[in-house]
Amino acid sequence: MNSFAEAYTWINFRFLLEGLWVTVEVSVISIILSSIIGLFLGIVRYIRYPVVSSIVGVIVDLIRNLPLLLLIFFTYFGLPKIGIRMEPLAAAIAAMTVFESAMIAEIVRSGIQAVDTGQMEGARANGLTYWQGLRYIVLPQALKKMIPPLVSQFISLIKDTSLATIIVLPELMYRAQIIYGQNTRYMIPMFIALAVLYFVVCYALSLVASRLEKRIG
């Protein structure tokens, strides 16, 4: 019990909270950017522009089937070989945005396809253009179907920020490793603290999404 009391000093706890802030920062920025890019790519895949949609489809499928850790390695260690250098924070955000954009693109495409084709036909019959029908009729209905998989993907992203430890990003996991690296007796207390902090953030996101889903419904 002494190791627990010693591990949970205010200094260590504040150190962890600073890491949690980095984790949240990376997650929020990546979620916003990937949502915008993923929505665009998903619509392009759904509409099936000649050549363009095929190229986007190949890129999305390629990225979706690569390990996120590989993308983080490539962004931080590979891009400098061609003159593109990034700080750990920027590299982590870039890699996660690319990966999440591909995942969200597939969610968006599947969500739109799940909407009955009669909805678009009805919109066109009432004088709406294709884009108006997509924006005002199809997408709002598709959003209801997309919320659960999107939330799961965002929660996975939050947990995957721990992979950025490999490029020395001072996020939550990295800071916990520093603490128990100084005293191995703190290892179990730090693992427990990590579990609690990750749970709080991810559970809070799931609650917000649940309320949003009810409001939309």
PDB file of C-alpha atoms in Angstrom:
ATOM      1  CA  MET A   1       0.000   0.000   0.000  1.00  0.00           C
ATOM      2  CA  ASN A   2       2.921   2.353   0.650  1.00  0.00           C
ATOM      3  CA  SER A   3       3.910   2.141  -3.026  1.00  0.00           C
ATOM      4  CA  PHE A   4       0.404   3.271  -3.999  1.00  0.00           C
ATOM      5  CA  ALA A   5       0.504   6.237  -1.634  1.00  0.00           C
ATOM      6  CA  GLU A   6       3.965   7.218  -2.832  1.00  0.00           C
ATOM      7  CA  ALA A   7       3.036   6.841  -6.500  1.00  0.00           C
ATOM      8  CA  TYR A   8      -0.053   9.021  -6.251  1.00  0.00           C
ATOM      9  CA  THR A   9       1.647  12.177  -5.077  1.00  0.00           C
ATOM     10  CA  TRP A  10       0.348  15.482  -6.426  1.00  0.00           C
ATOM     11  CA  ILE A  11       3.530  15.936  -8.459  1.00  0.00           C
ATOM     12  CA  ASN A  12       3.074  12.586 -10.203  1.00  0.00           C
ATOM     13  CA  PHE A  13      -0.661  13.114 -10.645  1.00  0.00           C
ATOM     14  CA  ARG A  14      -0.135  16.554 -12.180  1.00  0.00           C
ATOM     15  CA  PHE A  15       2.535  15.042 -14.446  1.00  0.00           C
ATOM     16  CA  LEU A  16      -0.013  12.470 -15.627  1.00  0.00           C
ATOM     17  CA  LEU A  17      -2.696  15.119 -16.157  1.00  0.00           C
ATOM     18  CA  GLU A  18      -0.318  17.079 -18.361  1.00  0.00           C
ATOM     19  CA  GLY A  19       0.144  13.918 -20.411  1.00  0.00           C
ATOM     20  CA  LEU A  20      -3.629  13.425 -20.514  1.00  0.00           C
ATOM     21  CA  TRP A  21      -3.968  16.938 -21.925  1.00  0.00           C
ATOM     22  CA  VAL A  22      -1.561  16.027 -24.746  1.00  0.00           C
ATOM     23  CA  THR A  23      -3.563  12.848 -25.392  1.00  0.00           C
ATOM     24  CA  VAL A  24      -6.816  14.809 -25.570  1.00  0.00           C
ATOM     25  CA  GLU A  25      -5.220  17.494 -27.749  1.00  0.00           C
ATOM     26  CA  VAL A  26      -3.937  14.967 -30.281  1.00  0.00           C
ATOM     27  CA  SER A  27      -7.263  13.104 -30.238  1.00  0.00           C
ATOM     28  CA  VAL A  28      -9.473  16.172 -30.699  1.00  0.00           C
ATOM     29  CA  ILE A  29      -7.420  17.657 -33.528  1.00  0.00           C
ATOM     30  CA  SER A  30      -7.161  14.281 -35.282  1.00  0.00           C
ATOM     31  CA  ILE A  31     -10.892  13.639 -34.889  1.00  0.00           C
ATOM     32  CA  ILE A  32     -11.826  17.043 -36.337  1.00  0.00           C
ATOM     33  CA  LEU A  33      -9.451  16.808 -39.288  1.00  0.00           C
ATOM     34  CA  SER A  34     -10.200  13.163 -40.076  1.00  0.00           C
ATOM     35  CA  SER A  35     -13.960  13.762 -39.858  1.00  0.00           C
ATOM     36  CA  ILE A  36     -13.748  16.493 -42.505  1.00  0.00           C
ATOM     37  CA  ILE A  37     -11.422  14.551 -44.781  1.00  0.00           C
ATOM     38  CA  GLY A  38     -13.203  11.231 -44.191  1.00  0.00           C
ATOM     39  CA  LEU A  39     -16.611  12.743 -44.997  1.00  0.00           C
ATOM     40  CA  PHE A  40     -15.282  14.102 -48.274  1.00  0.00           C
ATOM     41  CA  LEU A  41     -13.571  10.839 -49.239  1.00  0.00           C
ATOM     42  CA  GLY A  42     -16.616   8.771 -48.257  1.00  0.00           C
ATOM     43  CA  ILE A  43     -18.901  10.878 -50.449  1.00  0.00           C
ATOM     44  CA  VAL A  44     -16.452  10.655 -53.354  1.00  0.00           C
ATOM     45  CA  ARG A  45     -16.407   6.868 -53.014  1.00  0.00           C
ATOM     46  CA  TYR A  46     -20.195   6.715 -52.846  1.00  0.00           C
ATOM     47  CA  ILE A  47     -20.827   8.940 -55.866  1.00  0.00           C
ATOM     48  CA  ARG A  48     -18.384   6.943 -57.946  1.00  0.00           C
ATOM     49  CA  TYR A  49     -16.759   9.554 -60.137  1.00  0.00           C
ATOM     50  CA  PRO A  50     -14.996   7.889 -63.063  1.00  0.00           C
ATOM     51  CA  VAL A  51     -11.343   7.158 -62.221  1.00  0.00           C
ATOM     52  CA  VAL A  52     -11.320   9.529 -59.195  1.00  0.00           C
ATOM     53  CA  SER A  53     -13.499   7.287 -57.020  1.00  0.00           C
ATOM     54  CA  SER A  54     -11.460   4.254 -57.995  1.00  0.00           C
ATOM     55  CA  ILE A  55      -8.194   5.944 -57.050  1.00  0.00           C
ATOM     56  CA  VAL A  56      -9.678   7.141 -53.737  1.00  0.00           C
ATOM     57  CA  GLY A  57     -10.979   3.624 -53.093  1.00  0.00           C
ATOM     58  CA  VAL A  58      -7.548   2.077 -53.610  1.00  0.00           C
ATOM     59  CA  ILE A  59      -5.878   4.642 -51.323  1.00  0.00           C
ATOM     60  CA  VAL A  60      -8.513   4.221 -48.593  1.00  0.00           C
ATOM     61  CA  ASP A  61      -8.315   0.423 -48.696  1.00  0.00           C
ATOM     62  CA  LEU A  62      -4.506   0.557 -48.615  1.00  0.00           C
ATOM     63  CA  ILE A  63      -4.373   2.832 -45.573  1.00  0.00           C
ATOM     64  CA  ARG A  64      -7.113   0.913 -43.724  1.00  0.00           C
ATOM     65  CA  ASN A  65      -5.071  -2.257 -43.974  1.00  0.00           C
ATOM     66  CA  LEU A  66      -1.827  -0.766 -42.679  1.00  0.00           C
ATOM     67  CA  PRO A  67      -0.884  -0.745 -38.983  1.00  0.00           C
ATOM     68  CA  LEU A  68      -1.225   2.705 -37.420  1.00  0.00           C
ATOM     69  CA  LEU A  69       2.185   2.226 -35.819  1.00  0.00           C
ATOM     70  CA  LEU A  70       3.725   1.899 -39.282  1.00  0.00           C
ATOM     71  CA  LEU A  71       2.178   5.220 -40.330  1.00  0.00           C
ATOM     72  CA  ILE A  72       3.509   6.888 -37.185  1.00  0.00           C
ATOM     73  CA  PHE A  73       6.987   5.489 -37.883  1.00  0.00           C
ATOM     74  CA  PHE A  74       6.830   6.621 -41.513  1.00  0.00           C
ATOM     75  CA  THR A  75       5.632  10.117 -40.637  1.00  0.00           C
ATOM     76  CA  TYR A  76       8.263  10.725 -37.979  1.00  0.00           C
ATOM     77  CA  PHE A  77      11.242   8.729 -39.251  1.00  0.00           C
ATOM     78  CA  GLY A  78      10.538   8.293 -42.983  1.00  0.00           C
ATOM     79  CA  LEU A  79       9.394  11.728 -44.139  1.00  0.00           C
ATOM     80  CA  PRO A  80      12.590  13.466 -42.934  1.00  0.00           C
ATOM     81  CA  LYS A  81      14.449  11.385 -45.531  1.00  0.00           C
ATOM     82  CA  ILE A  82      12.646  13.420 -48.219  1.00  0.00           C
ATOM     83  CA  GLY A  83      12.995  16.714 -46.405  1.00  0.00           C
ATOM     84  CA  ILE A  84       9.744  16.792 -44.416  1.00  0.00           C
ATOM     85  CA  ARG A  85      10.455  17.054 -40.694  1.00  0.00           C
ATOM     86  CA  MET A  86       7.811  17.190 -37.966  1.00  0.00           C
ATOM     87  CA  GLU A  87       7.802  17.514 -34.233  1.00  0.00           C
ATOM     88  CA  PRO A  88       6.381  14.471 -32.370  1.00  0.00           C
ATOM     89  CA  LEU A  89       3.028  16.225 -31.798  1.00  0.00           C
ATOM     90  CA  ALA A  90       2.581  17.171 -35.452  1.00  0.00           C
ATOM     91  CA  ALA A  91       3.775  13.740 -36.636  1.00  0.00           C
ATOM     92  CA  ALA A  92       1.306  11.937 -34.353  1.00  0.00           C
ATOM     93  CA  ILE A  93      -1.588  14.142 -35.487  1.00  0.00           C
ATOM     94  CA  ALA A  94      -0.673  13.705 -39.158  1.00  0.00           C
ATOM     95  CA  ALA A  95      -0.376   9.923 -38.952  1.00  0.00           C
ATOM     96  CA  MET A  96      -3.591   9.505 -36.976  1.00  0.00           C
ATOM     97  CA  THR A  97      -5.500  11.890 -39.232  1.00  0.00           C
ATOM     98  CA  VAL A  98      -4.478   9.922 -42.318  1.00  0.00           C
ATOM     99  CA  PHE A  99      -5.387   6.605 -40.729  1.00  0.00           C
ATOM    100  CA  GLU A 100      -8.691   7.792 -39.248  1.00  0.00           C
ATOM    101  CA  SER A 101      -9.702   9.562 -42.467  1.00  0.00           C
ATOM    102  CA  ALA A 102      -9.552   6.245 -44.297  1.00  0.00           C
ATOM    103  CA  MET A 103     -11.568   4.486 -41.594  1.00  0.00           C
ATOM    104  CA  ILE A 104     -14.189   7.249 -41.464  1.00  0.00           C
ATOM    105  CA  ALA A 105     -14.435   7.343 -45.259  1.00  0.00           C
ATOM    106  CA  GLU A 106     -15.548   3.717 -45.239  1.00  0.00           C
ATOM    107  CA  ILE A 107     -18.023   4.382 -42.414  1.00  0.00           C
ATOM    108  CA  VAL A 108     -19.492   7.326 -44.348  1.00  0.00           C
ATOM    109  CA  ARG A 109     -19.758   5.350 -47.574  1.00  0.00           C
ATOM    110  CA  SER A 110     -21.441   2.427 -45.806  1.00  0.00           C
ATOM    111  CA  GLY A 111     -23.780   4.768 -43.935  1.00  0.00           C
ATOM    112  CA  ILE A 112     -24.949   6.492 -47.102  1.00  0.00           C
ATOM    113  CA  GLN A 113     -25.427   3.181 -48.893  1.00  0.00           C
ATOM    114  CA  ALA A 114     -27.583   1.984 -45.989  1.00  0.00           C
ATOM    115  CA  VAL A 115     -30.147   4.706 -46.745  1.00  0.00           C
ATOM    116  CA  ASP A 116     -32.922   3.474 -49.021  1.00  0.00           C
ATOM    117  CA  THR A 117     -32.396   4.601 -52.623  1.00  0.00           C
ATOM    118  CA  GLY A 118     -36.023   5.693 -52.700  1.00  0.00           C
ATOM    119  CA  GLN A 119     -35.084   8.646 -50.482  1.00  0.00           C
ATOM    120  CA  MET A 120     -32.920  10.160 -53.183  1.00  0.00           C
ATOM    121  CA  GLU A 121     -35.487   9.363 -55.840  1.00  0.00           C
ATOM    122  CA  GLY A 122     -38.137  11.111 -53.764  1.00  0.00           C
ATOM    123  CA  ALA A 123     -35.899  14.135 -53.302  1.00  0.00           C
ATOM    124  CA  ARG A 124     -35.257  14.402 -57.026  1.00  0.00           C
ATOM    125  CA  ALA A 125     -38.960  13.988 -57.753  1.00  0.00           C
ATOM    126  CA  ASN A 126     -39.664  16.962 -55.480  1.00  0.00           C
ATOM    127  CA  GLY A 127     -37.327  19.209 -57.450  1.00  0.00           C
ATOM    128  CA  LEU A 128     -34.120  18.928 -55.429  1.00  0.00           C
ATOM    129  CA  THR A 129     -30.819  18.591 -57.220  1.00  0.00           C
ATOM    130  CA  TYR A 130     -28.663  15.526 -56.563  1.00  0.00           C
ATOM    131  CA  TRP A 131     -26.415  17.449 -54.177  1.00  0.00           C
ATOM    132  CA  GLN A 132     -29.377  19.000 -52.361  1.00  0.00           C
ATOM    133  CA  GLY A 133     -30.944  15.575 -51.968  1.00  0.00           C
ATOM    134  CA  LEU A 134     -27.666  14.200 -50.658  1.00  0.00           C
ATOM    135  CA  ARG A 135     -27.177  17.067 -48.213  1.00  0.00           C
ATOM    136  CA  TYR A 136     -30.691  17.550 -46.881  1.00  0.00           C
ATOM    137  CA  ILE A 137     -32.278  14.107 -47.228  1.00  0.00           C
ATOM    138  CA  VAL A 138     -29.716  11.306 -47.436  1.00  0.00           C
ATOM    139  CA  LEU A 139     -26.867  12.494 -45.180  1.00  0.00           C
ATOM    140  CA  PRO A 140     -29.062  13.313 -42.128  1.00  0.00           C
ATOM    141  CA  GLN A 141     -30.513   9.796 -42.253  1.00  0.00           C
ATOM    142  CA  ALA A 142     -27.102   8.254 -42.845  1.00  0.00           C
ATOM    143  CA  LEU A 143     -25.721  10.120 -39.830  1.00  0.00           C
ATOM    144  CA  LYS A 144     -28.002   8.187 -37.490  1.00  0.00           C
ATOM    145  CA  LYS A 145     -26.550   4.951 -38.797  1.00  0.00           C
ATOM    146  CA  MET A 146     -22.972   6.254 -38.678  1.00  0.00           C
ATOM    147  CA  ILE A 147     -22.900   7.467 -35.059  1.00  0.00           C
ATOM    148  CA  PRO A 148     -22.242   4.067 -33.368  1.00  0.00           C
ATOM    149  CA  PRO A 149     -19.306   3.044 -35.613  1.00  0.00           C
ATOM    150  CA  LEU A 150     -17.934   6.604 -35.563  1.00  0.00           C
ATOM    151  CA  VAL A 151     -17.950   6.670 -31.773  1.00  0.00           C
ATOM    152  CA  SER A 152     -16.194   3.292 -31.655  1.00  0.00           C
ATOM    153  CA  GLN A 153     -13.596   4.594 -34.084  1.00  0.00           C
ATOM    154  CA  PHE A 154     -13.018   7.772 -32.083  1.00  0.00           C
ATOM    155  CA  ILE A 155     -12.641   5.804 -28.854  1.00  0.00           C
ATOM    156  CA  SER A 156     -10.096   3.562 -30.570  1.00  0.00           C
ATOM    157  CA  LEU A 157      -8.245   6.682 -31.697  1.00  0.00           C
ATOM    158  CA  ILE A 158      -8.010   7.988 -28.131  1.00  0.00           C
ATOM    159  CA  LYS A 159      -6.542   4.695 -26.964  1.00  0.00           C
ATOM    160  CA  ASP A 160      -4.226   4.498 -29.978  1.00  0.00           C
ATOM    161  CA  THR A 161      -2.537   7.761 -29.018  1.00  0.00           C
ATOM    162  CA  SER A 162      -0.479   5.578 -26.668  1.00  0.00           C
ATOM    163  CA  LEU A 163       1.333   4.287 -29.772  1.00  0.00           C
ATOM    164  CA  ALA A 164       2.906   7.728 -30.160  1.00  0.00           C
ATOM    165  CA  THR A 165       5.057   6.874 -27.141  1.00  0.00           C
ATOM    166  CA  ILE A 166       7.402   5.300 -29.663  1.00  0.00           C
ATOM    167  CA  ILE A 167       8.231   8.758 -31.101  1.00  0.00           C
ATOM    168  CA  VAL A 168       8.646  10.282 -27.629  1.00  0.00           C
ATOM    169  CA  LEU A 169       5.372  12.193 -27.654  1.00  0.00           C
ATOM    170  CA  PRO A 170       4.859  13.270 -24.004  1.00  0.00           C
ATOM    171  CA  GLU A 171       1.318  11.897 -23.808  1.00  0.00           C
ATOM    172  CA  LEU A 172      -0.290   9.937 -20.992  1.00  0.00           C
ATOM    173  CA  MET A 173       1.393   6.572 -21.531  1.00  0.00           C
ATOM    174  CA  TYR A 174       4.834   8.096 -22.032  1.00  0.00           C
ATOM    175  CA  ARG A 175       4.612  10.065 -18.797  1.00  0.00           C
ATOM    176  CA  ALA A 176       3.453   6.998 -16.855  1.00  0.00           C
ATOM    177  CA  GLN A 177       6.481   5.110 -18.167  1.00  0.00           C
ATOM    178  CA  ILE A 178       8.745   7.892 -16.933  1.00  0.00           C
ATOM    179  CA  ILE A 179       7.201   7.707 -13.444  1.00  0.00           C
ATOM    180  CA  TYR A 180       7.484   3.953 -12.994  1.00  0.00           C
ATOM    181  CA  GLY A 181      10.838   3.969 -14.744  1.00  0.00           C
ATOM    182  CA  GLN A 182      12.188   5.899 -11.773  1.00  0.00           C
ATOM    183  CA  ASN A 183      10.746   3.401  -9.317  1.00  0.00           C
ATOM    184  CA  THR A 184       9.481   0.002 -10.471  1.00  0.00           C
ATOM    185  CA  ARG A 185       7.190  -0.224  -7.421  1.00  0.00           C
ATOM    186  CA  TYR A 186       5.044   2.433  -9.076  1.00  0.00           C
ATOM    187  CA  MET A 187       4.334   0.240 -12.102  1.00  0.00           C
ATOM    188  CA  ILE A 188       1.025  -1.277 -10.896  1.00  0.00           C
ATOM    189  CA  PRO A 189      -0.263   2.046  -9.467  1.00  0.00           C
ATOM    190  CA  MET A 190       0.539   3.749 -12.791  1.00  0.00           C
ATOM    191  CA  PHE A 191      -1.225   1.022 -14.778  1.00  0.00           C
ATOM    192  CA  ILE A 192      -4.289   1.502 -12.597  1.00  0.00           C
ATOM    193  CA  ALA A 193      -4.122   5.277 -13.033  1.00  0.00           C
ATOM    194  CA  LEU A 194      -3.835   4.854 -16.814  1.00  0.00           C
ATOM    195  CA  ALA A 195      -6.846   2.549 -16.881  1.00  0.00           C
ATOM    196  CA  VAL A 196      -8.945   5.009 -14.882  1.00  0.00           C
ATOM    197  CA  LEU A 197      -7.965   8.056 -16.944  1.00  0.00           C
ATOM    198  CA  TYR A 198      -8.477   6.337 -20.308  1.00  0.00           C
ATOM    199  CA  PHE A 199     -11.826   4.973 -19.092  1.00  0.00           C
ATOM    200  CA  VAL A 200     -13.029   8.400 -17.949  1.00  0.00           C
ATOM    201  CA  VAL A 201     -12.220  10.055 -21.275  1.00  0.00           C
ATOM    202  CA  CYS A 202     -13.596   7.247 -23.455  1.00  0.00           C
ATOM    203  CA  TYR A 203     -16.721   6.781 -21.348  1.00  0.00           C
ATOM    204  CA  ALA A 204     -17.410  10.526 -21.411  1.00  0.00           C
ATOM    205  CA  LEU A 205     -17.210  10.440 -25.208  1.00  0.00           C
ATOM    206  CA  SER A 206     -19.624   7.495 -25.374  1.00  0.00           C
ATOM    207  CA  LEU A 207     -22.113   9.361 -23.147  1.00  0.00           C
ATOM    208  CA  VAL A 208     -21.965  12.464 -25.350  1.00  0.00           C
ATOM    209  CA  ALA A 209     -22.483  10.328 -28.438  1.00  0.00           C
ATOM    210  CA  SER A 210     -25.406   8.525 -26.824  1.00  0.00           C
ATOM    211  CA  ARG A 211     -27.158  11.806 -26.057  1.00  0.00           C
ATOM    212  CA  LEU A 212     -26.440  13.083 -29.563  1.00  0.00           C
ATOM    213  CA  GLU A 213     -27.893   9.910 -31.060  1.00  0.00           C
ATOM    214  CA  LYS A 214     -31.081  10.307 -28.988  1.00  0.00           C
ATOM    215  CA  ARG A 215     -31.458  13.941 -30.045  1.00  0.00           C
ATOM    216  CA  ILE A 216     -31.000  13.109 -33.703  1.00  0.00           C
ATOM    217  CA  GLY A 217     -33.384  10.169 -33.351  1.00  0.00           C
TER     218      GLY A 217
END
